[in-house]
PDB file of C-alpha atoms in Angstrom:
ATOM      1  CA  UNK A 663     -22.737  -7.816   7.325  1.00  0.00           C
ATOM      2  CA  UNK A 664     -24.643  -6.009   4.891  1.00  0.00           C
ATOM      3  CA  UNK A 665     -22.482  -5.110   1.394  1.00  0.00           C
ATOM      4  CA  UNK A 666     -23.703  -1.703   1.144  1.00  0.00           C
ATOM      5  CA  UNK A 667     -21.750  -1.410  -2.650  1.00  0.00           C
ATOM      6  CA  UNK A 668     -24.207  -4.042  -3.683  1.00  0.00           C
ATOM      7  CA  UNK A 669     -21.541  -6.264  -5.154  1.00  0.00           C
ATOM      8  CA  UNK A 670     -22.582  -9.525  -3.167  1.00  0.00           C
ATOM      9  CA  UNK A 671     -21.319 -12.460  -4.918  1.00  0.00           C
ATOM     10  CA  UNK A 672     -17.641 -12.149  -3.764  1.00  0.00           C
ATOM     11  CA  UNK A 673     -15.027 -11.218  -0.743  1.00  0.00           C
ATOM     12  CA  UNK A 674     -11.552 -10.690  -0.842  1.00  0.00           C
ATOM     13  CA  UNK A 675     -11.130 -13.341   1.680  1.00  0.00           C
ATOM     14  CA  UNK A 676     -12.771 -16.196  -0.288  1.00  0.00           C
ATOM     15  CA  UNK A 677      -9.583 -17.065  -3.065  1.00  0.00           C
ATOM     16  CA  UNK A 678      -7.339 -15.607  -0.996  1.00  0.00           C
ATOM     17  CA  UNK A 679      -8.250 -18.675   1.272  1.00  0.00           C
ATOM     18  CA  UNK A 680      -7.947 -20.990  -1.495  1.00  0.00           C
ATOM     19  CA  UNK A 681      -5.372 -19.875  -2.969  1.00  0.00           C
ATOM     20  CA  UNK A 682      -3.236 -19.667   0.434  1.00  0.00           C
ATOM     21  CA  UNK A 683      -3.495 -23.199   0.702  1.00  0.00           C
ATOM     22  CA  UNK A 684      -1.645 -24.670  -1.665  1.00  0.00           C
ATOM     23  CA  UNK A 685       1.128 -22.227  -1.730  1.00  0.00           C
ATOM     24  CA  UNK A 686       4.134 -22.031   0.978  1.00  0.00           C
ATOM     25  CA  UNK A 687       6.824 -19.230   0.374  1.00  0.00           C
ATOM     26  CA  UNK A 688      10.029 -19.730   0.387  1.00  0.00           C
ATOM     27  CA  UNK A 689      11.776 -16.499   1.852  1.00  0.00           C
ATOM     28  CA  UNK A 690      14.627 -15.330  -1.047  1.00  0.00           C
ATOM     29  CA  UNK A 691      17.875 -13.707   0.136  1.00  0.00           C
ATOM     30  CA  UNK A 692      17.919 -10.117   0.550  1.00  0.00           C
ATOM     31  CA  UNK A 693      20.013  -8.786  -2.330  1.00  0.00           C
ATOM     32  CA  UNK A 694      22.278  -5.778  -2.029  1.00  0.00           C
ATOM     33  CA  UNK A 695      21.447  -2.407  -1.287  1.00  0.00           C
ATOM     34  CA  UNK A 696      21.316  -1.696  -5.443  1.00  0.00           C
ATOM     35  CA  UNK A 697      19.717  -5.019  -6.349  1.00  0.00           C
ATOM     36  CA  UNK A 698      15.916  -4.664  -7.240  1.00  0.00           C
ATOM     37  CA  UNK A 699      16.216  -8.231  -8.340  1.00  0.00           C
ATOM     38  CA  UNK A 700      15.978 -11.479  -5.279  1.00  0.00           C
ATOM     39  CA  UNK A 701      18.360 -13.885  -5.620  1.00  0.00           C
ATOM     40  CA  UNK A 702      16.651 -16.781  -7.710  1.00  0.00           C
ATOM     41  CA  UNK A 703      13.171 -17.124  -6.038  1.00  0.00           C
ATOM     42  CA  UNK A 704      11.453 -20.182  -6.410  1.00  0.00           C
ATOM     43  CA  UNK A 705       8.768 -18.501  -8.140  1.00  0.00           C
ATOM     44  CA  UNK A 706       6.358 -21.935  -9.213  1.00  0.00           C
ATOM     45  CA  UNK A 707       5.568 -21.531  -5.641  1.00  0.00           C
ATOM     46  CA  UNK A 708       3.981 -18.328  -6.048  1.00  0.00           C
ATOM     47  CA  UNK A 709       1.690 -19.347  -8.996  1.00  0.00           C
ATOM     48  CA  UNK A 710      -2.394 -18.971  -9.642  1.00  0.00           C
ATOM     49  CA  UNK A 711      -1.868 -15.815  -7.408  1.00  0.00           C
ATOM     50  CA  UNK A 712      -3.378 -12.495  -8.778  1.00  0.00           C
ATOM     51  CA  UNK A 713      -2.999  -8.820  -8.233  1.00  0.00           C
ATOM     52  CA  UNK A 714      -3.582  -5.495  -9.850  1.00  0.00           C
ATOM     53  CA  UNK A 715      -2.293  -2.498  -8.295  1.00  0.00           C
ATOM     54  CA  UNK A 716      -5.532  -0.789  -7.225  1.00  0.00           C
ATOM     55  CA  UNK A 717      -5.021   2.927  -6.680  1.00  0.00           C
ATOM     56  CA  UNK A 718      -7.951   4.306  -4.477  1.00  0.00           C
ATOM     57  CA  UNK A 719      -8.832   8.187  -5.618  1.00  0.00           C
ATOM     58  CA  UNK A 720     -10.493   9.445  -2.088  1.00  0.00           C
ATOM     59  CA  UNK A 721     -12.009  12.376  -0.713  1.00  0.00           C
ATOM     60  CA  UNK A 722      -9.291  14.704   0.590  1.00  0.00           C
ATOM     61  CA  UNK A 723      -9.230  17.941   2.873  1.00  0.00           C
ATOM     62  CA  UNK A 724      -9.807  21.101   0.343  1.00  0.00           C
ATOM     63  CA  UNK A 725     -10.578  19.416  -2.780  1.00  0.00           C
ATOM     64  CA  UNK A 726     -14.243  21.705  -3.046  1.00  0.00           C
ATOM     65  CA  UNK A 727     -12.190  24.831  -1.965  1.00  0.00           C
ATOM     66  CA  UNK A 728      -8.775  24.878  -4.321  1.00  0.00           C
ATOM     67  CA  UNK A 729      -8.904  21.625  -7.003  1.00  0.00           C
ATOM     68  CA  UNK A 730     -10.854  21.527 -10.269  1.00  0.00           C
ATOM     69  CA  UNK A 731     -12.728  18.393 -10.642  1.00  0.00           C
ATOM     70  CA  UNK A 732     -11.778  18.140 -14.147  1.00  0.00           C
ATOM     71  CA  UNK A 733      -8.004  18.176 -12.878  1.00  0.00           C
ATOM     72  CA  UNK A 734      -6.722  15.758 -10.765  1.00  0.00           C
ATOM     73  CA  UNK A 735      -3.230  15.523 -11.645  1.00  0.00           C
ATOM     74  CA  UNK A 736      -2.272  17.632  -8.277  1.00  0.00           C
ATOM     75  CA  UNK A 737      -4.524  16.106  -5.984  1.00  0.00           C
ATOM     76  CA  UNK A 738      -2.849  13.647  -3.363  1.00  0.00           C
ATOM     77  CA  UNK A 739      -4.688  10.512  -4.252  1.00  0.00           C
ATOM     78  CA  UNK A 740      -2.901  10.924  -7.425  1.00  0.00           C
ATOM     79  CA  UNK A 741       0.506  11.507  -6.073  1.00  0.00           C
ATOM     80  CA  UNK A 742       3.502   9.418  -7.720  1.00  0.00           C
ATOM     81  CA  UNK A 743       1.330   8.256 -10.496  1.00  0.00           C
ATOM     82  CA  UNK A 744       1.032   6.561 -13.125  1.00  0.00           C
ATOM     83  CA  UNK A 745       4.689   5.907 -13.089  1.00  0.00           C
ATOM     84  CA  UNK A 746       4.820   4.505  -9.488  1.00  0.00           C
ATOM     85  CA  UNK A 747       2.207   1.613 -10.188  1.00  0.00           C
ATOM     86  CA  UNK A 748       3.330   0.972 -13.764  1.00  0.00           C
ATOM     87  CA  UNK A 749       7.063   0.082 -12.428  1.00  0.00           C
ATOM     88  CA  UNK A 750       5.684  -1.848  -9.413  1.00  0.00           C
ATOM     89  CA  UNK A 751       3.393  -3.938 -11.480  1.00  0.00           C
ATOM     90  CA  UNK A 752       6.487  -4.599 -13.650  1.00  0.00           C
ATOM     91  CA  UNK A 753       8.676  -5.480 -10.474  1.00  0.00           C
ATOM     92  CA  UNK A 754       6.059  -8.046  -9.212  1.00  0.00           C
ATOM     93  CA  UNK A 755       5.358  -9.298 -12.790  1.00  0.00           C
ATOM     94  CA  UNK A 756       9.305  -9.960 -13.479  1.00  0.00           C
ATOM     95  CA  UNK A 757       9.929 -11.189  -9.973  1.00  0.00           C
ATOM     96  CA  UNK A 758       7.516 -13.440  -9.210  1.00  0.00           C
ATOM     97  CA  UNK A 759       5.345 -15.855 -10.421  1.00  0.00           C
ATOM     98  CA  UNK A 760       2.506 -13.782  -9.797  1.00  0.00           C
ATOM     99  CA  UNK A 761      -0.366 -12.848 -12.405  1.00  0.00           C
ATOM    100  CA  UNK A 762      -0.595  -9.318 -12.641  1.00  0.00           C
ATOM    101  CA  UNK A 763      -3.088  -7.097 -14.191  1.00  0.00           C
ATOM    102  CA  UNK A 764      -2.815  -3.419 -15.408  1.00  0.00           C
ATOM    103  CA  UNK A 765      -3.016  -0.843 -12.733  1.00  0.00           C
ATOM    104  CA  UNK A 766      -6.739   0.642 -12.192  1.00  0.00           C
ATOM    105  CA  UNK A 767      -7.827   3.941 -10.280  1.00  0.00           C
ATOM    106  CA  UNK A 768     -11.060   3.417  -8.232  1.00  0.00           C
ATOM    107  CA  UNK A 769     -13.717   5.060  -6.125  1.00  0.00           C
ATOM    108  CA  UNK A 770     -14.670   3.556  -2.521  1.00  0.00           C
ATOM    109  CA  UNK A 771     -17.863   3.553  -3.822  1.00  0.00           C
ATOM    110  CA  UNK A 772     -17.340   1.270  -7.057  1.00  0.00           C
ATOM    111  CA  UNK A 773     -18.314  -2.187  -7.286  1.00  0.00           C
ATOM    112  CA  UNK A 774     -16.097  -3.159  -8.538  1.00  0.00           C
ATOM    113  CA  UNK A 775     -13.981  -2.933  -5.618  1.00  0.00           C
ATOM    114  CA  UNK A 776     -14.712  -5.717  -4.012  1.00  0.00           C
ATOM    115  CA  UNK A 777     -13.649  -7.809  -6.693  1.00  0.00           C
ATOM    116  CA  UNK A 778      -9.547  -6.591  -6.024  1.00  0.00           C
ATOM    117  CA  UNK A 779      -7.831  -8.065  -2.497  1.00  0.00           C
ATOM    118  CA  UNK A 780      -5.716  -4.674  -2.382  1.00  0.00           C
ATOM    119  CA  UNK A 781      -5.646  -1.373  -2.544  1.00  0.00           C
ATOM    120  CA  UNK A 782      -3.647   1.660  -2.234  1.00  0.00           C
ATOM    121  CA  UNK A 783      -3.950   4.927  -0.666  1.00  0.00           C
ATOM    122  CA  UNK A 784      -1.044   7.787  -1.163  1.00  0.00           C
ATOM    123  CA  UNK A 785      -0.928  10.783   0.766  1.00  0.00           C
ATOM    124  CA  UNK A 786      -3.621   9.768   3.505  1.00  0.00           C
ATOM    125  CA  UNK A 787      -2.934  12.346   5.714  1.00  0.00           C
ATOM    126  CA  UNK A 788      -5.059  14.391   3.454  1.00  0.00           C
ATOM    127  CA  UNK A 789      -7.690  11.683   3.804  1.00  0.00           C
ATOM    128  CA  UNK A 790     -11.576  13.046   4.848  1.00  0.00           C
ATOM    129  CA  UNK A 791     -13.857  10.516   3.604  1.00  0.00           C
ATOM    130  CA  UNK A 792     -17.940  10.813   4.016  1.00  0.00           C
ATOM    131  CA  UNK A 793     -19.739   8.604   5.816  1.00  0.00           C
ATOM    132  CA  UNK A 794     -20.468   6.450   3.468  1.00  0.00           C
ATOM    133  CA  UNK A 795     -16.762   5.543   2.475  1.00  0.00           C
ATOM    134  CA  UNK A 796     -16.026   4.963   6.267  1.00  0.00           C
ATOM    135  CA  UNK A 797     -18.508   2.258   6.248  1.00  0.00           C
ATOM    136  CA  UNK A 798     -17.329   1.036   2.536  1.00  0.00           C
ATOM    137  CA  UNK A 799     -13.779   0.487   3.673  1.00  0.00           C
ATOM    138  CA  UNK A 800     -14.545  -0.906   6.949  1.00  0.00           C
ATOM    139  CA  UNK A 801     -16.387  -3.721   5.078  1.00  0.00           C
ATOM    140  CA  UNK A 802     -13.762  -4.504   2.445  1.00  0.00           C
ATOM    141  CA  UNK A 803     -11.126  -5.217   5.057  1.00  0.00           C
ATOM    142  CA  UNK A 804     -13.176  -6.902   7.617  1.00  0.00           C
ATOM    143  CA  UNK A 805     -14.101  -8.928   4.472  1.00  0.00           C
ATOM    144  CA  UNK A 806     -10.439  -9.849   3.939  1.00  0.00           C
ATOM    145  CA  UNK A 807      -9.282  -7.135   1.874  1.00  0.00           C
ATOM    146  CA  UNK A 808      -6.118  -5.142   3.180  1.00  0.00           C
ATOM    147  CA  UNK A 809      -5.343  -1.511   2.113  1.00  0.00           C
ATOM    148  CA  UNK A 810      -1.945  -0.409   2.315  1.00  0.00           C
ATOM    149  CA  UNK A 811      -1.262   3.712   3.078  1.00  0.00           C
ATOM    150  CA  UNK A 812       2.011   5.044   2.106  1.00  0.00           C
ATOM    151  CA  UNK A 813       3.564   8.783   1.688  1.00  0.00           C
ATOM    152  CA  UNK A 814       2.783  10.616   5.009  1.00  0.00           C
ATOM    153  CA  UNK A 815       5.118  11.983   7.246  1.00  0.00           C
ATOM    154  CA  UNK A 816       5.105  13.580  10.905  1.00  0.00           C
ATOM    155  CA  UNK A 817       2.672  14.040  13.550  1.00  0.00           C
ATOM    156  CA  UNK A 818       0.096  16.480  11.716  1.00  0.00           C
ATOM    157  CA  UNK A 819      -0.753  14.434   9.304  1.00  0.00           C
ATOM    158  CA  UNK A 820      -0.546  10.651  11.196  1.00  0.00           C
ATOM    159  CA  UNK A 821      -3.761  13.001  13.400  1.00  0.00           C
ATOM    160  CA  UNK A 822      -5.861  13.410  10.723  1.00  0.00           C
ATOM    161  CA  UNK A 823      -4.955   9.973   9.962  1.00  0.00           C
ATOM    162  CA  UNK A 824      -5.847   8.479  13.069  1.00  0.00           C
ATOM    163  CA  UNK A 825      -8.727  10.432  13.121  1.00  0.00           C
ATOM    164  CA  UNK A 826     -10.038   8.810   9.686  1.00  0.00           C
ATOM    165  CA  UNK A 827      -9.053   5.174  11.344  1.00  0.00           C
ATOM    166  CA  UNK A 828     -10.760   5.863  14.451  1.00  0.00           C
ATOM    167  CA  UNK A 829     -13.888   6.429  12.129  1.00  0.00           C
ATOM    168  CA  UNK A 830     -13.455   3.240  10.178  1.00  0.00           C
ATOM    169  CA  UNK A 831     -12.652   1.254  13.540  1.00  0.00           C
ATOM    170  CA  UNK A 832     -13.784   2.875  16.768  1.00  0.00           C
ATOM    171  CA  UNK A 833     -13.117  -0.512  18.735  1.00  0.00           C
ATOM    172  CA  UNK A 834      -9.678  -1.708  17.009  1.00  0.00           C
ATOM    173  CA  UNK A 835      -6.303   0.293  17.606  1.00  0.00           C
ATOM    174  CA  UNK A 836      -3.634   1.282  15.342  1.00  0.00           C
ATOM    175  CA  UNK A 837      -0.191  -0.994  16.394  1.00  0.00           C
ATOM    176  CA  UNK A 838       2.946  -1.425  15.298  1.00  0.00           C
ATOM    177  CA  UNK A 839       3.899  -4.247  13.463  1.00  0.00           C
ATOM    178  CA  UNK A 840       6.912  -6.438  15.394  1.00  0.00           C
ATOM    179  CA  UNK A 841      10.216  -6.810  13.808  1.00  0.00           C
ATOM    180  CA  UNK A 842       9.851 -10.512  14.081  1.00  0.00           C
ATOM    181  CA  UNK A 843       6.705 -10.272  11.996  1.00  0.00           C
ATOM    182  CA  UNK A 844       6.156 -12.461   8.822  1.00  0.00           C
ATOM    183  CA  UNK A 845       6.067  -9.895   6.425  1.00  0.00           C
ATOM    184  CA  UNK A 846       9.713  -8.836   6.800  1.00  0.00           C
ATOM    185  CA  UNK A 847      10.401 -12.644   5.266  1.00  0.00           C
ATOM    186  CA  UNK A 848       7.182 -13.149   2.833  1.00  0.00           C
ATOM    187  CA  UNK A 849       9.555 -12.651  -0.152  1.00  0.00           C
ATOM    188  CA  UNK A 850      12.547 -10.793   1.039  1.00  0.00           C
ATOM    189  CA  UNK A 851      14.263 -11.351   4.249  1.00  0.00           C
ATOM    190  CA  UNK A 852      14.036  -7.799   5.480  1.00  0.00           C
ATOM    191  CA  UNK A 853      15.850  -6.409   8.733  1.00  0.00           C
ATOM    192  CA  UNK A 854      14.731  -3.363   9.289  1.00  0.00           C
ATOM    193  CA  UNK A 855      11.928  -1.488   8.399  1.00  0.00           C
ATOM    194  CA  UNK A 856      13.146   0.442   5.786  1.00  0.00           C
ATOM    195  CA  UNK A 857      12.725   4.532   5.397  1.00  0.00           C
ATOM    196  CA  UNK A 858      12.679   5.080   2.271  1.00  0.00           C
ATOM    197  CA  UNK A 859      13.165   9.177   1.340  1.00  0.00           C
ATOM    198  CA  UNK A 860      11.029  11.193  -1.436  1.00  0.00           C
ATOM    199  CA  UNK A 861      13.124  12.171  -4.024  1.00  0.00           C
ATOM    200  CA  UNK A 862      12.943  16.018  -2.528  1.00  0.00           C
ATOM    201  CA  UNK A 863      14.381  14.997   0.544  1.00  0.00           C
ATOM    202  CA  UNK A 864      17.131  12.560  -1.140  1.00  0.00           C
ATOM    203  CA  UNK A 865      18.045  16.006  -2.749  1.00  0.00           C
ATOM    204  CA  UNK A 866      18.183  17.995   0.217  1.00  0.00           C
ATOM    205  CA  UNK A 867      20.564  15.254   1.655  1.00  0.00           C
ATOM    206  CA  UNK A 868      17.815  13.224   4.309  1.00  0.00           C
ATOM    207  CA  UNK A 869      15.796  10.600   4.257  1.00  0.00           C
ATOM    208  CA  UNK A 870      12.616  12.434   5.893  1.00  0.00           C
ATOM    209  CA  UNK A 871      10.060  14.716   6.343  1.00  0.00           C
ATOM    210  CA  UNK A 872       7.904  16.702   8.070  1.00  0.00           C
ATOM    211  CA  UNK A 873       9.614  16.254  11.243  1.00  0.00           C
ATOM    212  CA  UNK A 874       8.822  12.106  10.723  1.00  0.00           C
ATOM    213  CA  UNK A 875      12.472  11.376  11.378  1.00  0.00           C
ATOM    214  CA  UNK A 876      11.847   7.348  12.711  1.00  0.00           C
ATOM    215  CA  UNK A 877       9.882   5.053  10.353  1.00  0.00           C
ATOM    216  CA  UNK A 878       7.187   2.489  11.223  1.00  0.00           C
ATOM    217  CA  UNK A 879       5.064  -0.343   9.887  1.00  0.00           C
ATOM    218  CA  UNK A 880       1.673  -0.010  11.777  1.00  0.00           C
ATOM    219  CA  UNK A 881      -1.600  -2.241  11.460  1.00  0.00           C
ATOM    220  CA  UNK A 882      -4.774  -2.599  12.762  1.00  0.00           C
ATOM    221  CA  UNK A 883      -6.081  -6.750  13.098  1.00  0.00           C
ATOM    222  CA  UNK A 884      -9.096  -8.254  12.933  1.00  0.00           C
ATOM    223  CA  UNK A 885     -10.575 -10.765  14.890  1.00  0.00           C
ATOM    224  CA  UNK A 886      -8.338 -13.797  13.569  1.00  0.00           C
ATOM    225  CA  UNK A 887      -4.859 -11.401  14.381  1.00  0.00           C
ATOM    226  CA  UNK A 888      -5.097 -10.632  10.165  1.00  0.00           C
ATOM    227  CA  UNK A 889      -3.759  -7.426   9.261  1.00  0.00           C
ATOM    228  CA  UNK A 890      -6.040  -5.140   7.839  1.00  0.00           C
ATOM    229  CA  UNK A 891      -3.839  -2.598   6.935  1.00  0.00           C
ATOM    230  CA  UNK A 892      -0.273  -1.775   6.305  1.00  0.00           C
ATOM    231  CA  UNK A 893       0.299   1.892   7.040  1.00  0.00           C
ATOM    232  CA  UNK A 894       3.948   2.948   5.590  1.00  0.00           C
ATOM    233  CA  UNK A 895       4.474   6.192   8.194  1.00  0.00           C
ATOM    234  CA  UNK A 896       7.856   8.267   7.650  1.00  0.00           C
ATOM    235  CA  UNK A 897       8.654   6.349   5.003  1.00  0.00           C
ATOM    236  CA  UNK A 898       8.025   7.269   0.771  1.00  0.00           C
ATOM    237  CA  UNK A 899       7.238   3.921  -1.303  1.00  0.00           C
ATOM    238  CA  UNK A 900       5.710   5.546  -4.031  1.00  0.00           C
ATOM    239  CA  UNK A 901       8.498   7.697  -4.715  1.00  0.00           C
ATOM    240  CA  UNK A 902      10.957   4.750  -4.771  1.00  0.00           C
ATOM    241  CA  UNK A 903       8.554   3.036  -7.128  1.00  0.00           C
ATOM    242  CA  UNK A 904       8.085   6.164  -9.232  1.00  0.00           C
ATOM    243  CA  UNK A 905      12.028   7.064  -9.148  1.00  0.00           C
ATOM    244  CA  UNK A 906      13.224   3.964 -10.037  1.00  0.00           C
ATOM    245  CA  UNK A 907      14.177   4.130 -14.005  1.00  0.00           C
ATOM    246  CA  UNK A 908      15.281   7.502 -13.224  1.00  0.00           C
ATOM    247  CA  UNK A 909      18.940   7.610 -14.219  1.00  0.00           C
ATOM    248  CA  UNK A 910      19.890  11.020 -13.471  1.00  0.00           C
ATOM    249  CA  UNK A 911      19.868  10.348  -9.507  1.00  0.00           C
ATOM    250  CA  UNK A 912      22.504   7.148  -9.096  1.00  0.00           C
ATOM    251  CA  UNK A 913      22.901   7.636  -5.672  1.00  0.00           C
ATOM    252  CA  UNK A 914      18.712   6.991  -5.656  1.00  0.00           C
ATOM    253  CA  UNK A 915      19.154   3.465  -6.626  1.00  0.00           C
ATOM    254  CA  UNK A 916      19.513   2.468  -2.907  1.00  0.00           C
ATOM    255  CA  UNK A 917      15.539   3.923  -1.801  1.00  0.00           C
ATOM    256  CA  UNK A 918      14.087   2.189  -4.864  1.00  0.00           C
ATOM    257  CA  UNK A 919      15.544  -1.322  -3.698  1.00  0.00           C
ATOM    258  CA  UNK A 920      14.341  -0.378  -0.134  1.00  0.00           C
ATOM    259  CA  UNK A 921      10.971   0.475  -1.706  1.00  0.00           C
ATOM    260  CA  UNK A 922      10.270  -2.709  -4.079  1.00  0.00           C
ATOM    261  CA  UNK A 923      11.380  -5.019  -0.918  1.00  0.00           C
ATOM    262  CA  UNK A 924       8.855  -4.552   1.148  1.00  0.00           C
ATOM    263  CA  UNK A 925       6.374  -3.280  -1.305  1.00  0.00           C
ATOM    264  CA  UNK A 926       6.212  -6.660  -2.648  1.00  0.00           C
ATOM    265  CA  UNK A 927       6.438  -8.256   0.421  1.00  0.00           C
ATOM    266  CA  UNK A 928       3.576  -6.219   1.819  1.00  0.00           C
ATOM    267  CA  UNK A 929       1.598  -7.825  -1.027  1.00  0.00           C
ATOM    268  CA  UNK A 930       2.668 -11.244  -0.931  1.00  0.00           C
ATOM    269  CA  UNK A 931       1.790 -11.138   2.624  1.00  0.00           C
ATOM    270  CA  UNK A 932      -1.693 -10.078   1.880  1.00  0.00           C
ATOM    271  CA  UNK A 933      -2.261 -12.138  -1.011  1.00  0.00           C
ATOM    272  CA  UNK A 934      -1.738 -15.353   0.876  1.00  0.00           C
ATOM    273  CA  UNK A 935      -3.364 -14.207   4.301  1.00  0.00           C
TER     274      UNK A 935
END
C-alpha cells in the first residue's frame, strides 16, 4: 500500500514483531482497588520495549466556527492534558521495564507518525477528519499501529464515531472485545472492564455520562484477528490518569487504579502484538 505521509522506511509492525519475540508476559496480580502499583512484576521480561505516549490533535466538529487556532487549550483533542500523559508515562516508566519517552502531540499528517506504534485520541466523538486523515489512519493501523480512543460517552457521540470508523474501514466492523480476551491479563489480571468516571461525574455521585451508563472495550481486527483499535466507550481514562496526584478527592483514588490497569495493559498488549 502506498504511504501517502511519505515516511517509507518504517511500520509499526516491523519491531513490534521483533521485539514480540523474545518477550513472554507474565500476568501480575491485580492489586487492590487503591493500589496503582502490581504486585512485584517481573519486569526484565518486559525489556528493549519502547513507547511514548503519542497524543493525536485531530480535526473536530466546530473548530472553524467557535475555536481560535492560536488556542487550543479547550479543544477536545486536548482534553485531560498535559497532566494525563505526563502521569501515565510515569506509571509505565515506574512499573515496568519499559523505555519510555516524553509525551509528544502530533498531526495525522506528520511523518513522523509512523515512526510511534501508538497513539491516542480523547474526545473522538467530536472527531471529523478530511479525507486525507481517513486514508492516513487507515494505513498506520493496517500497518500495525493501534490507536486507542478514550473519553466519549452515550449514543450521540459513539454515531459520529461510527460514522468516522465506517470512513476509515467501510469493510471491517466495530466489535466488542470478549471478557476472556488477552488484554484483561497482558499486565494486570483484570475482571471486568472497568468504568472509570470523569471527575465531574465522581462529584455528582456516578460513574457516567451522557446517558453511557454500561461500559465497553470495542475493536475493529485486521486480517490476522490483530486489534487495530481499542475504543474505551462509557468509560473516562484520561481523567483517571489526569486525577491521579490529586489529593483533595480521596474517595478518587479507586478510578485512577481502574484507569492505569488497563491503560497499561492496553499498551502492553499492543506493544507486543
Amino acid at each position: 500500500m502506498k504511504n501517502v505521509t511519505g515516511a517509507k522506511s518504517w511500520s509499526p509492525r516491523s519491531w513490534i514483531v521483533s521485539a514480540a519475540f523474545l518477550l513472554t508476559l507474565v500476568p501480575a496480580l491485580q492489586p487492590p482497588a487503591g493500589a496503582q502499583l502490581p504486585d512485584a512484576p517481573d519486569a526484565g521480561r518486559l525489556a528493549g520495549l519502547q513507547w511514548r505516549f503519542v497524543r493525536i490533535k485531530y480535526h473536530f466538529i466546530g473548530e472553524n466556527a467557535t475555536m481560535n487556532a492560536e488556542d487550543f487549550y479547550g479543544e477536545p483533542w486536548y482534553i485531560d492534558a498535559p497532566a494525563a500523559e505526563q502521569n501515565l508515562s510515569r506509571r509505565v516508566k515506574t512499573t515496568t521495564a519499559i523505555q519510555v519517552e516524553d509525551p509528544i502531540v502530533l498531526q495525522l499528517d506528520d511523518p513522523r507518525l509512523f515512526t510511534y506504534p501508538w497513539i491516542y485520541f480523547v474526545e473522538p466523538g467530536n472527531l471529523k477528519m478530511p479525507d486525507s486523515d481517513v486514508a492516513t489512519l487507515r494505513e498506520f493501523l493496517l500497518r500495525g499501529g493501534t490507536a486507542t480512543f478514550d473519553d466519549f460517552h452515550g449514543p450521540i457521540e459513539w454515531d459520529i464515531f461510527s460514522r468516522e470508523m465506517k470512513r476509515v474501514f467501510p469493510d471491517r466492523e466495530i466489535i466488542e472485545v470478549p471478557k476472556d480476551h488477552p488484554v484483561f491479563s497482558s499486565f494486570y489480571k483484570i475482571d471486568a472492564y472497568p468504568q472509570v468516571a470523569g471527575l465531574g461525574s465522581f462529584l455528582a455521585g456516578r460513574s457516567w455520562e451522557k446517558g453511557g451508563n454500561i461500559p465497553h472495550l470495542r475493536t475493529i481486527l485486521d486480517d490476522t484477528g490483530r486489534p487495530m483499535v481499542f475504543i474505551n466507550w462509557n468509560t473516562d481514562m484520561g481523567d483517571g490518569w489526569e486525577w491521579s496526584n490529586a489529593e483533595e478527592y480521596p474517595g478518587y483514588i479507586k478510578y485512577t487504579a481502574m484507569a492505569y490497569r488497563m491503560g497499561i495493559n492496553e499498551i502492553l498488549y499492543a506493544l507486543t502484538h
